[in-house]
Short mmCIF file of C-alpha atoms and ligand atoms in Angstrom, two decimals:
data_model
loop_
_atom_site.label_atom_id
_atom_site.label_comp_id
_atom_site.label_asym_id
_atom_site.label_seq_id
_atom_site.Cartn_x
_atom_site.Cartn_y
_atom_site.Cartn_z
CA UNK V 1005 8.82 13.07 -20.19
CA UNK V 1006 5.08 13.24 -21.06
CA UNK V 1007 4.65 10.53 -24.35
CA UNK V 1008 4.53 12.21 -27.66
CA UNK V 1009 0.98 11.41 -29.23
CA UNK V 1010 1.44 8.62 -31.95
CA UNK V 1011 4.43 6.72 -30.21
CA UNK V 1012 2.53 3.97 -29.65
CA UNK V 1013 0.30 1.77 -31.91
CA UNK V 1014 -2.96 3.48 -31.39
CA UNK V 1015 -4.84 0.62 -30.61
CA UNK V 1016 -2.73 -0.09 -27.29
CA UNK V 1017 -4.75 3.32 -26.36
CA UNK V 1018 -7.95 0.96 -25.87
CA UNK V 1019 -6.19 -2.03 -24.28
CA UNK V 1020 -6.01 -2.45 -20.17
CA UNK V 1021 -2.59 -3.38 -18.46
CA UNK V 1022 -2.61 -7.06 -17.16
CA UNK V 1023 -3.33 -7.19 -14.04
CA UNK V 1024 -1.88 -10.55 -12.14
CA UNK V 1025 -2.98 -12.20 -9.02
CA UNK V 1026 -0.36 -11.82 -6.25
CA UNK V 1027 1.85 -14.60 -6.39
CA UNK V 1028 2.06 -16.78 -3.16
CA UNK V 1029 5.23 -15.06 -1.64
CA UNK V 1030 3.45 -11.45 -1.87
CA UNK V 1031 0.55 -12.72 -0.24
CA UNK V 1032 2.80 -14.66 2.37
CA UNK V 1033 5.09 -11.49 3.02
CA UNK V 1034 2.05 -9.11 3.07
CA UNK V 1035 -0.37 -10.72 5.65
CA UNK V 1036 2.44 -13.08 7.71
CA UNK V 1037 1.32 -16.02 7.10
CA UNK V 1038 2.95 -19.11 6.12
CA UNK V 1039 0.31 -21.12 4.56
CA UNK V 1040 -1.09 -20.04 1.54
CA UNK V 1041 -3.85 -21.97 -0.63
CA UNK V 1042 -4.04 -20.05 -4.25
CA UNK V 1043 -7.13 -21.11 -5.98
CA UNK V 1044 -7.16 -18.59 -8.26
CA UNK V 1045 -5.70 -19.93 -11.30
CA UNK V 1046 -6.87 -23.48 -11.89
CA UNK V 1047 -3.81 -25.06 -11.58
CA UNK V 1048 -3.27 -28.41 -10.73
CA UNK V 1049 -2.92 -29.39 -7.03
CA UNK V 1050 -1.50 -32.37 -7.57
CA UNK V 1051 1.40 -30.84 -8.91
CA UNK V 1052 3.22 -32.05 -12.18
CA UNK V 1053 2.95 -35.48 -14.33
CA UNK V 1054 5.55 -37.23 -12.44
CA UNK V 1055 6.10 -38.19 -16.23
CA UNK V 1056 6.85 -35.23 -17.34
CA UNK V 1057 9.15 -34.21 -14.64
CA UNK V 1058 11.66 -37.33 -15.00
CA UNK V 1059 11.40 -36.32 -18.58
CA UNK V 1060 12.39 -32.97 -17.99
CA UNK V 1061 15.50 -34.24 -15.85
CA UNK V 1062 16.81 -36.28 -18.82
CA UNK V 1063 16.06 -33.00 -21.17
CA UNK V 1064 18.49 -30.72 -18.93
CA UNK V 1065 21.28 -31.99 -20.23
CA UNK V 1066 20.53 -30.99 -23.91
CA UNK V 1067 19.19 -27.52 -23.40
CA UNK V 1068 22.40 -25.82 -25.19
CA UNK V 1069 20.82 -27.20 -28.26
CA UNK V 1070 17.74 -25.36 -29.74
CA UNK V 1071 14.31 -27.24 -29.38
CA UNK V 1072 12.88 -28.65 -32.62
CA UNK V 1073 10.77 -26.11 -34.42
CA UNK V 1074 8.25 -28.51 -36.02
CA UNK V 1075 8.03 -30.26 -32.62
CA UNK V 1076 8.06 -33.54 -34.65
CA UNK V 1077 7.71 -36.20 -32.16
CA UNK V 1078 4.96 -34.37 -30.04
CA UNK V 1079 3.03 -33.85 -32.94
CA UNK V 1080 3.25 -37.26 -34.39
CA UNK V 1081 2.15 -38.88 -30.89
CA UNK V 1082 -0.94 -36.02 -30.96
CA UNK V 1083 -1.64 -37.33 -34.35
CA UNK V 1084 -1.72 -40.85 -33.36
CA UNK V 1085 -3.97 -40.12 -30.17
CA UNK V 1086 -6.53 -38.12 -31.93
CA UNK V 1087 -6.92 -40.06 -35.22
CA UNK V 1088 -5.29 -36.77 -37.30
CA UNK V 1089 -2.18 -36.38 -38.89
CA UNK V 1090 0.68 -34.24 -37.87
CA UNK V 1091 0.15 -31.36 -40.60
CA UNK V 1092 -3.56 -30.56 -38.91
CA UNK V 1093 -1.52 -29.80 -35.60
CA UNK V 1094 0.28 -26.83 -34.55
CA UNK V 1095 2.09 -26.34 -31.23
CA UNK V 1096 2.20 -23.27 -29.26
CA UNK V 1097 3.87 -21.70 -26.28
CA UNK V 1098 0.35 -22.05 -24.03
CA UNK V 1099 -2.66 -22.01 -25.33
CA UNK V 1100 -2.28 -18.01 -24.81
CA UNK V 1101 0.09 -18.06 -27.57
CA UNK V 1102 -2.06 -20.11 -29.97
CA UNK V 1103 -4.70 -17.61 -29.30
CA UNK V 1104 -2.50 -15.00 -30.20
CA UNK V 1105 -1.16 -16.60 -33.40
CA UNK V 1106 -5.00 -17.19 -34.50
CA UNK V 1107 -6.16 -13.73 -34.22
CA UNK V 1108 -2.53 -12.72 -36.06
CA UNK V 1109 -3.34 -15.26 -38.78
CA UNK V 1110 -6.85 -14.17 -39.72
CA UNK V 1111 -7.61 -10.48 -38.31
CA UNK V 1112 -7.53 -7.48 -41.03
CA UNK V 1113 -8.41 -4.27 -39.43
CA UNK V 1114 -12.38 -4.35 -39.37
CA UNK V 1115 -12.82 -7.90 -39.16
CA UNK V 1116 -15.40 -9.51 -36.54
CA UNK V 1117 -15.15 -11.70 -33.99
CA UNK V 1118 -18.23 -13.22 -32.04
CA UNK V 1119 -17.84 -14.51 -28.67
CA UNK V 1120 -19.56 -13.96 -25.36
CA UNK V 1121 -19.43 -11.02 -23.29
CA UNK V 1122 -18.21 -13.27 -20.12
CA UNK V 1123 -15.31 -15.33 -21.52
CA UNK V 1124 -12.00 -16.17 -21.32
CA UNK V 1125 -10.32 -12.71 -22.70
CA UNK V 1126 -7.05 -13.22 -24.69
CA UNK V 1127 -8.21 -13.74 -28.12
CA UNK V 1128 -9.98 -10.78 -27.72
CA UNK V 1129 -7.25 -9.09 -26.95
CA UNK V 1130 -5.49 -9.77 -29.87
CA UNK V 1131 -8.26 -9.24 -32.02
CA UNK V 1132 -8.32 -5.52 -31.22
CA UNK V 1133 -4.45 -5.14 -30.96
CA UNK V 1134 -4.82 -6.24 -35.01
CA UNK V 1135 -8.01 -3.23 -35.54
CA UNK V 1136 -10.86 -5.94 -35.24
CA UNK V 1137 -13.97 -5.74 -33.60
CA UNK V 1138 -15.11 -8.14 -30.77
CA UNK V 1139 -18.95 -8.52 -30.92
CA UNK V 1140 -19.72 -9.83 -27.39
CA UNK V 1141 -23.26 -11.14 -27.25
CA UNK V 1142 -24.67 -11.59 -23.57
CA UNK V 1143 -24.82 -15.12 -21.97
CA UNK V 1144 -28.48 -16.74 -22.05
CA UNK V 1145 -29.13 -18.15 -18.74
CA UNK V 1146 -25.40 -18.38 -17.73
CA UNK V 1147 -24.71 -20.17 -21.53
CA UNK V 1148 -22.90 -19.10 -24.29
CA UNK V 1149 -26.05 -17.84 -26.53
CA UNK V 1150 -25.38 -19.60 -29.96
CA UNK V 1151 -28.70 -18.36 -31.05
CA UNK V 1152 -27.09 -14.74 -30.54
CA UNK V 1153 -23.78 -15.64 -32.15
CA UNK V 1154 -25.92 -16.55 -35.44
CA UNK V 1155 -27.82 -13.51 -35.36
CA UNK V 1156 -24.78 -11.43 -35.14
CA UNK V 1157 -22.82 -13.35 -38.46
CA UNK V 1158 -22.00 -10.95 -41.12
CA UNK V 1159 -19.83 -10.37 -43.99
CA UNK V 1160 -16.94 -9.13 -41.93
CA UNK V 1161 -17.24 -11.93 -39.55
CA UNK V 1162 -13.99 -14.23 -39.59
CA UNK V 1163 -14.01 -16.04 -36.30
CA UNK V 1164 -16.34 -17.57 -33.39
CA UNK V 1165 -15.13 -18.37 -30.26
CA UNK V 1166 -16.44 -20.72 -28.35
CA UNK V 1167 -14.63 -21.65 -24.62
CA UNK V 1168 -16.16 -25.20 -23.72
CA UNK V 1169 -16.37 -25.01 -21.06
CA UNK V 1170 -16.48 -21.24 -20.67
CA UNK V 1171 -13.84 -19.68 -18.01
CA UNK V 1172 -15.31 -18.36 -15.75
CA UNK V 1173 -18.55 -19.74 -15.49
CA UNK V 1174 -17.19 -23.70 -15.92
CA UNK V 1175 -20.18 -25.25 -17.68
CA UNK V 1176 -20.12 -26.82 -20.90
CA UNK V 1177 -22.08 -26.22 -24.12
CA UNK V 1178 -23.53 -29.90 -25.20
CA UNK V 1179 -23.39 -31.59 -27.94
CA UNK V 1180 -26.65 -30.46 -29.31
CA UNK V 1181 -26.22 -27.28 -28.91
CA UNK V 1182 -23.08 -27.29 -30.66
CA UNK V 1183 -24.12 -29.05 -33.58
CA UNK V 1184 -26.76 -26.86 -33.63
CA UNK V 1185 -24.12 -23.76 -34.36
CA UNK V 1186 -22.01 -25.93 -36.71
CA UNK V 1187 -25.05 -26.43 -39.10
CA UNK V 1188 -26.12 -22.63 -38.89
CA UNK V 1189 -22.52 -21.40 -39.26
CA UNK V 1190 -21.49 -20.63 -42.71
CA UNK V 1191 -18.32 -22.77 -43.71
CA UNK V 1192 -16.05 -19.67 -44.50
CA UNK V 1193 -16.28 -18.54 -40.87
CA UNK V 1194 -13.84 -20.22 -38.64
CA UNK V 1195 -15.12 -21.75 -35.46
CA UNK V 1196 -12.85 -22.22 -32.41
CA UNK V 1197 -13.43 -24.45 -29.79
CA UNK V 1198 -11.21 -23.39 -26.93
CA UNK V 1199 -11.18 -26.88 -24.78
CA UNK V 1200 -8.29 -26.27 -22.32
CA UNK V 1201 -10.13 -28.10 -19.55
CA UNK V 1202 -11.33 -31.53 -21.98
CA UNK V 1203 -9.99 -34.03 -19.93
CA UNK V 1204 -12.26 -32.80 -16.98
CA UNK V 1205 -15.39 -31.95 -19.04
CA UNK V 1206 -15.23 -35.35 -21.41
CA UNK V 1207 -16.42 -37.25 -18.38
CA UNK V 1208 -20.02 -35.71 -19.12
CA UNK V 1209 -21.59 -37.21 -21.79
CA UNK V 1210 -23.44 -34.30 -23.18
CA UNK V 1211 -20.16 -32.91 -24.30
CA UNK V 1212 -19.22 -33.05 -27.65
CA UNK V 1213 -16.35 -34.51 -29.61
CA UNK V 1214 -14.93 -31.62 -31.58
CA UNK V 1215 -12.44 -33.45 -33.85
CA UNK V 1216 -15.61 -35.33 -35.59
CA UNK V 1217 -16.39 -31.74 -36.53
CA UNK V 1218 -12.92 -30.83 -37.58
CA UNK V 1219 -12.93 -33.69 -39.84
CA UNK V 1220 -15.73 -32.48 -41.42
CA UNK V 1221 -15.83 -29.07 -41.42
CA UNK V 1222 -12.08 -27.54 -42.31
CA UNK V 1223 -12.87 -24.34 -40.81
CA UNK V 1224 -12.68 -25.02 -37.53
CA UNK V 1225 -9.52 -24.55 -34.68
CA UNK V 1226 -9.64 -27.03 -31.47
CA UNK V 1227 -7.56 -25.88 -28.64
CA UNK V 1228 -5.67 -27.63 -25.64
CA UNK V 1229 -3.22 -26.98 -23.10
CA UNK V 1230 -1.12 -29.28 -20.90
CA UNK V 1231 -1.23 -26.37 -18.60
CA UNK V 1232 -4.26 -27.67 -16.51
CA UNK V 1233 -4.82 -31.28 -16.65
CA UNK V 1234 -0.80 -32.09 -16.95
CA UNK V 1235 -0.25 -29.58 -14.47
CA UNK V 1236 2.70 -27.65 -16.44
CA UNK V 1237 1.38 -24.47 -16.45
CA UNK V 1238 4.99 -23.01 -15.62
CA UNK V 1239 6.45 -24.66 -18.62
CA UNK V 1240 3.91 -23.26 -21.54
CA UNK V 1241 2.84 -25.33 -23.78
CA UNK V 1242 -0.57 -26.06 -25.75
CA UNK V 1243 -1.82 -27.50 -28.91
CA UNK V 1244 -4.14 -26.53 -32.10
CA UNK V 1245 -5.72 -28.96 -34.10
CA UNK V 1246 -7.06 -27.82 -37.58
CA UNK V 1247 -6.96 -28.40 -41.07
CA UNK V 1248 -3.54 -28.65 -42.76
CA UNK V 1249 -4.65 -25.29 -44.61
CA UNK V 1250 -4.90 -23.44 -41.36
CA UNK V 1251 -2.33 -25.08 -39.89
CA UNK V 1252 0.09 -23.78 -42.56
CA UNK V 1253 -0.56 -20.05 -42.35
CA UNK V 1254 -0.87 -20.26 -38.47
CA UNK V 1255 2.96 -22.06 -38.60
CA UNK V 1256 4.12 -19.23 -40.60
CA UNK V 1257 3.22 -16.70 -37.83
CA UNK V 1258 4.01 -19.37 -34.59
CA UNK V 1259 8.00 -18.04 -34.08
CA UNK V 1260 10.81 -20.40 -35.24
CA UNK V 1261 11.42 -21.70 -31.52
CA UNK V 1262 8.16 -21.21 -29.80
CA UNK V 1263 8.60 -24.21 -27.67
CA UNK V 1264 11.53 -24.98 -25.36
CA UNK V 1265 12.76 -28.56 -25.10
CA UNK V 1266 11.95 -28.91 -21.54
CA UNK V 1267 8.15 -28.13 -22.21
CA UNK V 1268 8.32 -30.34 -25.45
CA UNK V 1269 9.95 -33.36 -23.34
CA UNK V 1270 7.62 -32.72 -20.31
CA UNK V 1271 4.29 -32.62 -22.70
CA UNK V 1272 5.91 -36.01 -23.98
CA UNK V 1273 5.90 -37.48 -20.54
CA UNK V 1274 2.55 -35.95 -19.84
CA UNK V 1275 1.02 -37.92 -22.70
CA UNK V 1276 1.75 -41.25 -21.42
CA UNK V 1277 1.00 -40.28 -17.82
CA UNK V 1278 -2.48 -42.31 -17.77
CA UNK V 1279 -2.39 -42.30 -13.87
CA UNK V 1280 -1.99 -38.77 -13.36
CA UNK V 1281 -4.79 -37.46 -15.44
CA UNK V 1282 -7.10 -39.89 -13.94
CA UNK V 1283 -5.96 -38.86 -10.25
CA UNK V 1284 -6.37 -35.47 -11.16
CA UNK V 1285 -9.93 -35.78 -12.59
CA UNK V 1286 -11.10 -37.84 -9.67
CA UNK V 1287 -9.59 -35.38 -7.38
CA UNK V 1288 -11.37 -32.68 -9.32
CA UNK V 1289 -14.86 -34.02 -9.17
CA UNK V 1290 -14.42 -34.80 -5.74
CA UNK V 1291 -13.50 -31.00 -4.21
CA UNK V 1292 -16.18 -29.67 -6.75
CA UNK V 1293 -18.80 -31.91 -4.83
CA UNK V 1294 -17.12 -30.64 -1.48
CA UNK V 1295 -17.66 -27.01 -2.77
CA UNK V 1296 -21.42 -27.73 -4.25
CA UNK V 1297 -22.40 -29.26 -1.11
CA UNK V 1298 -21.15 -26.61 1.23
CA UNK V 1299 -23.03 -23.59 -1.27
CA UNK V 1300 -26.15 -25.80 -1.15
CA UNK V 1301 -25.73 -25.71 2.34
CA UNK V 1302 -25.28 -22.07 2.80
CA UNK V 1303 -27.87 -21.20 0.00
CA UNK V 1304 -25.16 -19.77 -2.44
CA UNK V 1305 -26.28 -20.02 -6.03
CA UNK V 1306 -23.46 -21.65 -8.38
CA UNK V 1307 -23.13 -22.91 -12.11
CA UNK V 1308 -22.49 -26.43 -12.47
CA UNK V 1309 -19.03 -26.83 -13.41
CA UNK V 1310 -17.17 -29.80 -15.36
CA UNK V 1311 -13.93 -27.65 -15.33
CA UNK V 1312 -11.29 -27.56 -12.45
CA UNK V 1313 -13.34 -23.88 -10.83
CA UNK V 1314 -16.44 -23.01 -9.81
CA UNK V 1315 -18.42 -19.90 -9.99
CA UNK V 1316 -20.04 -18.94 -7.09
CA UNK V 1317 -22.55 -16.10 -6.46
CA UNK V 1318 -21.58 -14.70 -2.52
CA UNK V 1319 -24.37 -12.00 -2.78
CA UNK V 1320 -21.45 -9.73 -1.45
CA UNK V 1321 -19.43 -7.14 -3.11
CA UNK V 1322 -16.46 -9.89 -4.15
CA UNK V 1323 -13.33 -7.80 -4.19
CA UNK V 1324 -13.70 -7.40 -0.04
CA UNK V 1325 -15.00 -11.16 0.20
CA UNK V 1326 -11.49 -11.72 -1.75
CA UNK V 1327 -9.61 -9.64 0.32
CA UNK V 1328 -11.01 -11.12 3.58
CA UNK V 1329 -9.97 -14.84 2.04
CA UNK V 1330 -6.60 -13.27 1.50
CA UNK V 1331 -5.96 -12.70 5.12
CA UNK V 1332 -6.58 -16.28 5.88
CA UNK V 1333 -4.32 -17.34 3.68
CA UNK V 1334 -6.45 -18.13 0.50
CA UNK V 1335 -6.55 -16.50 -2.78
CA UNK V 1336 -9.49 -16.87 -5.29
CA UNK V 1337 -10.37 -15.10 -8.28
CA UNK V 1338 -13.07 -12.14 -8.18
CA UNK V 1339 -15.81 -11.94 -10.94
CA UNK V 1340 -15.21 -8.42 -11.02
CA UNK V 1341 -13.21 -8.35 -14.29
CA UNK V 1342 -15.95 -9.47 -16.09
CA UNK V 1343 -18.67 -7.22 -14.38
CA UNK V 1344 -19.84 -10.11 -12.30
CA UNK V 1345 -19.20 -8.28 -8.69
CA UNK V 1346 -20.89 -10.66 -5.97
CA UNK V 1347 -19.31 -13.62 -8.06
CA UNK V 1348 -15.99 -15.57 -7.20
CA UNK V 1349 -14.06 -17.87 -9.49
CA UNK V 1350 -12.76 -20.78 -7.31
CA UNK V 1351 -10.24 -23.43 -8.53
CA UNK V 1352 -10.48 -27.11 -7.23
CA UNK V 1353 -8.12 -28.16 -4.67
CA UNK V 1354 -6.94 -31.23 -2.67
CA UNK V 1355 -9.52 -31.91 0.12
CA UNK V 1356 -7.92 -30.49 2.76
CA UNK V 1357 -7.18 -26.89 0.74
CA UNK V 1358 -11.00 -27.14 -0.16
CA UNK V 1359 -12.03 -27.74 3.13
CA UNK V 1360 -9.93 -24.92 4.61
CA UNK V 1361 -11.75 -22.79 1.66
CA UNK V 1362 -15.08 -23.17 2.62
CA UNK V 1363 -14.49 -22.76 5.93
CA UNK V 1364 -12.89 -19.40 5.57
CA UNK V 1365 -15.75 -18.59 3.40
CA UNK V 1366 -18.41 -19.48 5.93
CA UNK V 1367 -15.94 -17.15 8.37
CA UNK V 1368 -16.10 -14.56 6.62
CA UNK V 1369 -19.63 -14.16 5.06
CA UNK V 1370 -20.65 -14.33 8.63
CA UNK V 1371 -19.49 -11.01 9.31
C1 LIG K 2803 -5.82 -21.83 -19.19
C2 LIG K 2803 -6.41 -21.34 -20.36
C3 LIG K 2803 -5.98 -21.62 -21.85
C4 LIG K 2803 -4.62 -21.60 -22.14
O1 LIG K 2803 -3.62 -21.60 -20.86
P1 LIG K 2803 -1.85 -21.93 -21.24
O2 LIG K 2803 -1.77 -22.06 -20.15
O3 LIG K 2803 -1.87 -20.90 -21.74
O4 LIG K 2803 -2.03 -23.14 -22.02
C5 LIG K 2803 -6.68 -21.27 -22.72
N1 LIG K 2803 -8.15 -20.95 -22.60
C6 LIG K 2803 -8.78 -21.14 -21.38
C7 LIG K 2803 -10.22 -21.22 -21.48
C8 LIG K 2803 -8.13 -21.13 -20.33
O5 LIG K 2803 -8.30 -21.32 -19.11
#
């Protein structure tokens, strides 16, 4: 049966299906290896926050009851933590869902979103789906080109998406750079700061505190997630900090029970788990240091990271290098999807995992 023209929403023709990375179990079967190290999705290699796990255990008894659609307890705690009110907060089924909600909240056909040609693509997919236009500005020296963003603003510009730190590069935009952007963007353009790696980045004194920007500039949205730092990517929960007006509009399209009970409980547990957060951040920078040192020794160029991954130029076809790594039980992400064909994005791991990756990489590059 051929697909009849006009059956599907027309914007879908321009979108490509998501190609998922191989799950660990698949790699084990295909290559006949027992130990697989997955450094492809920026997951927390220490595991989930123990306090989150404890909270889930307690909550298990209650899963016959629908979750709180308003995520009241969590929003109260988050408001307290961030010096905001709960009306400033929207909780989503992961940061990904919040990016979808943002597109649904603002984009009419023909509206434009300014972002970089190398960044996290989820918002862009929803913008395209809704008939909006992604204006992608080339990077300038591996950084998001804020001057270029400002030059591209016109009467159709609704949103500017800043991924800070940027995925897949891992580097941050500094306070000064972000201030320059804020000062030069008209008030009616919504600035989005995707801070999925906030807790890793904030150790850099140059990293901006965007909540201060939100407090004086209502058309601002800050995204955070529990997936990376709290190690609960499998549960799906993240949140947006924004003005009360934007939060009300976003809540209209979030879906009633968008965040499940276990995720809400886990997030509350994770918020209390200072120890897990600091251990995670500490291990992250140990792992980054091992990789940076080894890349220096190998003469490989990399981007200075304040995230839980690093972007490195291995100067060979990254698809074939990643296949060779896969045979050795190591899963990484290639830069190919962003057009960076000799680059790899490698998540940080435990010291042992990081060292295994480095020795496998050395072996593969020697071939
Ligand atoms: C991981 C990530 C997210 C959101 O992740 P969720 O698991 O959906 O919360 C958002 N933005 C960036 C840049 C990310 O890397």
